[in-house]
PDB file of C-alpha atoms in Angstrom:
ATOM      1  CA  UNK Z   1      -3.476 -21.898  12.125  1.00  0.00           C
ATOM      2  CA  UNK Z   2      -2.853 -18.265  13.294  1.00  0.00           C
ATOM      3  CA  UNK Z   3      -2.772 -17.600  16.564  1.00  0.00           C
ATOM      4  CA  UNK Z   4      -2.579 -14.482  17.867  1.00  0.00           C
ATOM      5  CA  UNK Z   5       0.686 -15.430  20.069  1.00  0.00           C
ATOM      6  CA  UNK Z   6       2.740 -16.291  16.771  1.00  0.00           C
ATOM      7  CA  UNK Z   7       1.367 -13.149  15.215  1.00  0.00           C
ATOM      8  CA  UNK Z   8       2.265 -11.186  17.513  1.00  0.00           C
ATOM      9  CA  UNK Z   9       5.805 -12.593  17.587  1.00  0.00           C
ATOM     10  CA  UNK Z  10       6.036 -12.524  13.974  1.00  0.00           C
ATOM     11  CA  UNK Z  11       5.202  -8.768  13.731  1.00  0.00           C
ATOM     12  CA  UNK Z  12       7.593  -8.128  17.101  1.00  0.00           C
ATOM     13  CA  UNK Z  13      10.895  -9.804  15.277  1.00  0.00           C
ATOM     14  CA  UNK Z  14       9.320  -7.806  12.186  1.00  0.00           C
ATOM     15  CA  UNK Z  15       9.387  -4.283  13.661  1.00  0.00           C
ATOM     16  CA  UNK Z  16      12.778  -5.009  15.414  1.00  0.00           C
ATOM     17  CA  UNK Z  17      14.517  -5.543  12.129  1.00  0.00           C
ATOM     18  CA  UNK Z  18      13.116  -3.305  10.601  1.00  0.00           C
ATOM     19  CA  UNK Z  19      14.142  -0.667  13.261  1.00  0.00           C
ATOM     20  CA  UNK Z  20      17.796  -1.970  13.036  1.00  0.00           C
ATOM     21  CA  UNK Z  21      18.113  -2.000   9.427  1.00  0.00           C
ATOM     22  CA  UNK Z  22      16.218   2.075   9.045  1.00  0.00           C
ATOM     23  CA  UNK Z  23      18.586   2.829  12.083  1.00  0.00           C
ATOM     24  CA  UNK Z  24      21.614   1.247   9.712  1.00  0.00           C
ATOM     25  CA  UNK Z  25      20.398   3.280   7.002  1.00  0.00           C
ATOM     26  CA  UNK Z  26      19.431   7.011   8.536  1.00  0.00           C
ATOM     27  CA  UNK Z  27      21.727   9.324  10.361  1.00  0.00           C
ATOM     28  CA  UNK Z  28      23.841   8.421  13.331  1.00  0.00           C
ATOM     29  CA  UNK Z  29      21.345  11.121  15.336  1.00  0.00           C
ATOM     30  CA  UNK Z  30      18.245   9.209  14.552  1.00  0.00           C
ATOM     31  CA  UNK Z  31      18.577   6.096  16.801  1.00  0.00           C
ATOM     32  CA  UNK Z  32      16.340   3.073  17.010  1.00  0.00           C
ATOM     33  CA  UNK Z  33      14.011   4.114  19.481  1.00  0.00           C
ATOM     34  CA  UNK Z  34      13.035   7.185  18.004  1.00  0.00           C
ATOM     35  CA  UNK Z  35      12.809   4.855  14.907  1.00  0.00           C
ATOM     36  CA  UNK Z  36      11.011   2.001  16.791  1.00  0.00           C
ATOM     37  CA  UNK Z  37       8.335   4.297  18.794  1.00  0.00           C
ATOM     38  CA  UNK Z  38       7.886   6.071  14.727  1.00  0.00           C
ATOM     39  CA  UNK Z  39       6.793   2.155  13.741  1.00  0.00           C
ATOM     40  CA  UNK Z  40       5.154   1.087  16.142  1.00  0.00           C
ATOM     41  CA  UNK Z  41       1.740   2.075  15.181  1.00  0.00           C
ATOM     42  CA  UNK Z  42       2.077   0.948  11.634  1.00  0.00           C
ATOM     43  CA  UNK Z  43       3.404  -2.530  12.802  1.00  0.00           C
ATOM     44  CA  UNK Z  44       0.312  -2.627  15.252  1.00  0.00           C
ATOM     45  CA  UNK Z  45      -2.244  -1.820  12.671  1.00  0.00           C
ATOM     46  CA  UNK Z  46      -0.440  -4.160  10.355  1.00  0.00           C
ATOM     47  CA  UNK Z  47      -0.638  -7.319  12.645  1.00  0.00           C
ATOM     48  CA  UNK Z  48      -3.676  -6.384  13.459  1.00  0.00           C
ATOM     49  CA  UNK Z  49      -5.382  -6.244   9.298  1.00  0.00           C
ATOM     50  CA  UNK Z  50      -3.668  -9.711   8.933  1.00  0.00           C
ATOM     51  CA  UNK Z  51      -5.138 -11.541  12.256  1.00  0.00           C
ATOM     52  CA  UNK Z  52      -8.284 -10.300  11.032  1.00  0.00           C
ATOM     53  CA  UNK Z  53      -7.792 -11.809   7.769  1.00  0.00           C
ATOM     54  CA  UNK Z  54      -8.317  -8.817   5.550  1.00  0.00           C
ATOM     55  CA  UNK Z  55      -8.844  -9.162   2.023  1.00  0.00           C
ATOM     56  CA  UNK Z  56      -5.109  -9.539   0.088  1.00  0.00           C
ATOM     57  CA  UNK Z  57      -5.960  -5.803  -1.937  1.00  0.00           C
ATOM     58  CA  UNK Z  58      -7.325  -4.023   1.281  1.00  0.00           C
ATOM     59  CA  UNK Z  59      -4.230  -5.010   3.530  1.00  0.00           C
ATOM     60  CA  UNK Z  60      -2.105  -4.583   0.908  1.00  0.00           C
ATOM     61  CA  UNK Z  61      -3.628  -0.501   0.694  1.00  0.00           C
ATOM     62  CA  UNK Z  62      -3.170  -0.661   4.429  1.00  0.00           C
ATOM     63  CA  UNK Z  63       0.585  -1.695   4.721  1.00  0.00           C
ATOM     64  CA  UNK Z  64       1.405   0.799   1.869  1.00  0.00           C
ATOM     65  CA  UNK Z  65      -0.292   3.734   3.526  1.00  0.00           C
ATOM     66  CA  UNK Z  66       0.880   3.027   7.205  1.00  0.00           C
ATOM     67  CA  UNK Z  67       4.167   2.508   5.908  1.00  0.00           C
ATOM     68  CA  UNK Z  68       4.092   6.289   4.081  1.00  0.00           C
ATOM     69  CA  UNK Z  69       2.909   7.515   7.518  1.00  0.00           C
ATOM     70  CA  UNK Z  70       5.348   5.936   9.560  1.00  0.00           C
ATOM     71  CA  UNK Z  71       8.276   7.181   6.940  1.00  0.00           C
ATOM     72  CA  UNK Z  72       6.878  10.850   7.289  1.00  0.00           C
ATOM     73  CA  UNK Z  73       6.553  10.284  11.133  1.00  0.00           C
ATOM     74  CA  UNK Z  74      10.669   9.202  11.192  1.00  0.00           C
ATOM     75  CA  UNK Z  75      11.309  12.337   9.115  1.00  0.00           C
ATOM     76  CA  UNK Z  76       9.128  14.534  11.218  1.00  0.00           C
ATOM     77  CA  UNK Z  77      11.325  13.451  14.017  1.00  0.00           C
ATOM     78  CA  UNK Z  78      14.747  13.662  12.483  1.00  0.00           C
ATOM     79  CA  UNK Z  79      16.867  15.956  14.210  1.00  0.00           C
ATOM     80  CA  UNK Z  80      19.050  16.189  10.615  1.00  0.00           C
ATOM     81  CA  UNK Z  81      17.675  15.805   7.207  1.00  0.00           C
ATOM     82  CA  UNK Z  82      17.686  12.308   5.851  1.00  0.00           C
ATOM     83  CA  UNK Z  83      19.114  11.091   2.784  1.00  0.00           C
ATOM     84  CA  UNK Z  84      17.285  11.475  -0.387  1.00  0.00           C
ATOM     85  CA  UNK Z  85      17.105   8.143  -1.304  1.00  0.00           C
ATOM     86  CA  UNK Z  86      14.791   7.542   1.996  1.00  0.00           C
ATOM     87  CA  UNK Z  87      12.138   9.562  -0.425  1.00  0.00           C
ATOM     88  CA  UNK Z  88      11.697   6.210  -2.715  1.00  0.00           C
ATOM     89  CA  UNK Z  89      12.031   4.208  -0.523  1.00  0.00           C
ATOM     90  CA  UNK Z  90       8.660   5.635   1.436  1.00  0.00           C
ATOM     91  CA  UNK Z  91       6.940   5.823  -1.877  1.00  0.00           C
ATOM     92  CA  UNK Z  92       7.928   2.448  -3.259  1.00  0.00           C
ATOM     93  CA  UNK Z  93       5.060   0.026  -1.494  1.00  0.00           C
ATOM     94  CA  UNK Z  94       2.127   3.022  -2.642  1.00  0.00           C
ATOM     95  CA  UNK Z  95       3.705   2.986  -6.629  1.00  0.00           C
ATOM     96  CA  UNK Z  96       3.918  -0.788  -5.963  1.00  0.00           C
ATOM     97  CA  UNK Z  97       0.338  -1.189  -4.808  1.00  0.00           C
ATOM     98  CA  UNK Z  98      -1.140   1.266  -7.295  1.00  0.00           C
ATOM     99  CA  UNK Z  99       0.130  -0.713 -10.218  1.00  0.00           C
ATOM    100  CA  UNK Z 100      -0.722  -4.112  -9.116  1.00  0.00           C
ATOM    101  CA  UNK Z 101      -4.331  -2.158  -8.217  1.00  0.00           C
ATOM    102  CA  UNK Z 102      -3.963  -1.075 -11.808  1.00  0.00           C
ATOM    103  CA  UNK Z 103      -3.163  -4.487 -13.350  1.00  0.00           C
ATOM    104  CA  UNK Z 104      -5.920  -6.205 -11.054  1.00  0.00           C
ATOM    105  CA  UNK Z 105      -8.874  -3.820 -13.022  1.00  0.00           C
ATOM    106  CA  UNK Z 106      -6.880  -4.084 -16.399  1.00  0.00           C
ATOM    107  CA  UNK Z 107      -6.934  -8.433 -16.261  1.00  0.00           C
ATOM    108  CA  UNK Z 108     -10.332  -8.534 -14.465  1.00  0.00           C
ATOM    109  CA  UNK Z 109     -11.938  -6.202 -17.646  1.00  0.00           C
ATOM    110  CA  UNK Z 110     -13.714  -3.590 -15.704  1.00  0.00           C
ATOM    111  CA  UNK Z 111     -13.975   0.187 -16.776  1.00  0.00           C
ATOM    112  CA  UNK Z 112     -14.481   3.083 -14.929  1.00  0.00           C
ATOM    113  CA  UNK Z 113     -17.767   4.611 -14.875  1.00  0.00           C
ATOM    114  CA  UNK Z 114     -18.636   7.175 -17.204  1.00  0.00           C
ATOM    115  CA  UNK Z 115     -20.663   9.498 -15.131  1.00  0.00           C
ATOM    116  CA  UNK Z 116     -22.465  11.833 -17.164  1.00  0.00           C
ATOM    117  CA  UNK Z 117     -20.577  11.975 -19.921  1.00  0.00           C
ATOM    118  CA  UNK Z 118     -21.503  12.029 -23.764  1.00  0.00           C
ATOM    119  CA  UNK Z 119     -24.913  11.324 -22.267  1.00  0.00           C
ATOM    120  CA  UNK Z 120     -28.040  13.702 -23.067  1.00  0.00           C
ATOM    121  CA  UNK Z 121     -29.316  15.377 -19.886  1.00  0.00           C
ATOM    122  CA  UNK Z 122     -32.758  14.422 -18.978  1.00  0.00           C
ATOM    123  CA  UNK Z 123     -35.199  16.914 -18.515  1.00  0.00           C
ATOM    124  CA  UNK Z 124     -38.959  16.565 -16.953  1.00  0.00           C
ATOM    125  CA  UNK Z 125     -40.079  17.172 -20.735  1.00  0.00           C
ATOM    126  CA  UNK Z 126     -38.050  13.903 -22.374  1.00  0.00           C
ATOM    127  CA  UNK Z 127     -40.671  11.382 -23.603  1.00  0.00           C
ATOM    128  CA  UNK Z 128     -38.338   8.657 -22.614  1.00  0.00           C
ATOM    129  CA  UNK Z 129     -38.142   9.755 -19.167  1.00  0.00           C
ATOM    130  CA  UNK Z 130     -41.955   9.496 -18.655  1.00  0.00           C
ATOM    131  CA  UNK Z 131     -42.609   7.230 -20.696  1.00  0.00           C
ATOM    132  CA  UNK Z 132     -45.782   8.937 -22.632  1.00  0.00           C
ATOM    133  CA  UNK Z 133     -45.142   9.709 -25.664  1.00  0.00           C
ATOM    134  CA  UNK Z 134     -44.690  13.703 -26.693  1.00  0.00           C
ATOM    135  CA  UNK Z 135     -47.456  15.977 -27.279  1.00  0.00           C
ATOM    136  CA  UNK Z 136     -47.754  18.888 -29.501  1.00  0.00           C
ATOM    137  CA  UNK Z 137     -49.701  22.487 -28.210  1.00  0.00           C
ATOM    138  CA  UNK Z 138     -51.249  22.326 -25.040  1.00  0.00           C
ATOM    139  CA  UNK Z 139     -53.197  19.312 -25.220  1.00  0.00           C
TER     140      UNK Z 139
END
């Protein structure tokens, strides 16, 4: 059973080692709090989506974009550039969602809509559209 208590606490160890291991990882300048006040709102939103019981697809789309956002939120707060390989490592969960997104529609066998195309447009004068059938002249 989830209770919010051991979600909470989940998501709290969670965001703390994930603060120490991006502080490990960045420049000595960054430090963990910068890093853990960056997080925080993507950890909250997260733990929030799963006590709520999202759908698996929807919090997965959450995580991945809360994630981006807090990994453009650390590098808007950088006093030094970070290192490049930061840049994948913020994109990974959104490539990684897309394609299982893209996998999901390919197994299940459904295909995008085809809005309008290689389809006749309709006018007020098709027969099919009013269902009478055409008339010649002015009758």
């Amino acid at each position: 059973m989830r209770t919010p208590i051991d979600i909470a606490i989940m998501f709290a160890a969670l965001w703390l080692l994930g603060s120490m291991v991006l502080d490990h990882l960045t420049p000595k300048e960054l430090t963990v709090y910068m890093i853990a006040a960056a997080t925080a709102p993507a950890v909250i939103g997260t733990g929030l989506c799963y006590y709520l019981r999202f759908p698996k697809i929807d919090f997965a789309l959450i995580s991945a974009t809360l994630w981006l956002v807090a990994a453009l939120t650390i590098e808007w707060i950088s006093p030094v550039p970070l290192p490049s390989f930061l840049i994948g490592a913020a994109l990974a969960p959104a490539l990684i969602v897309g394609a299982i997104l893209h996998w999901y529609r390919y197994r299940s066998g459904e295909r995008r809509p085809t809005w309008g195309r290689h389809q006749p447009a309709r006018t007020g004068l098709d027969a099919s559209a009013t269902g009478e059938p055409p008339t010649l002249g002015g009758d």
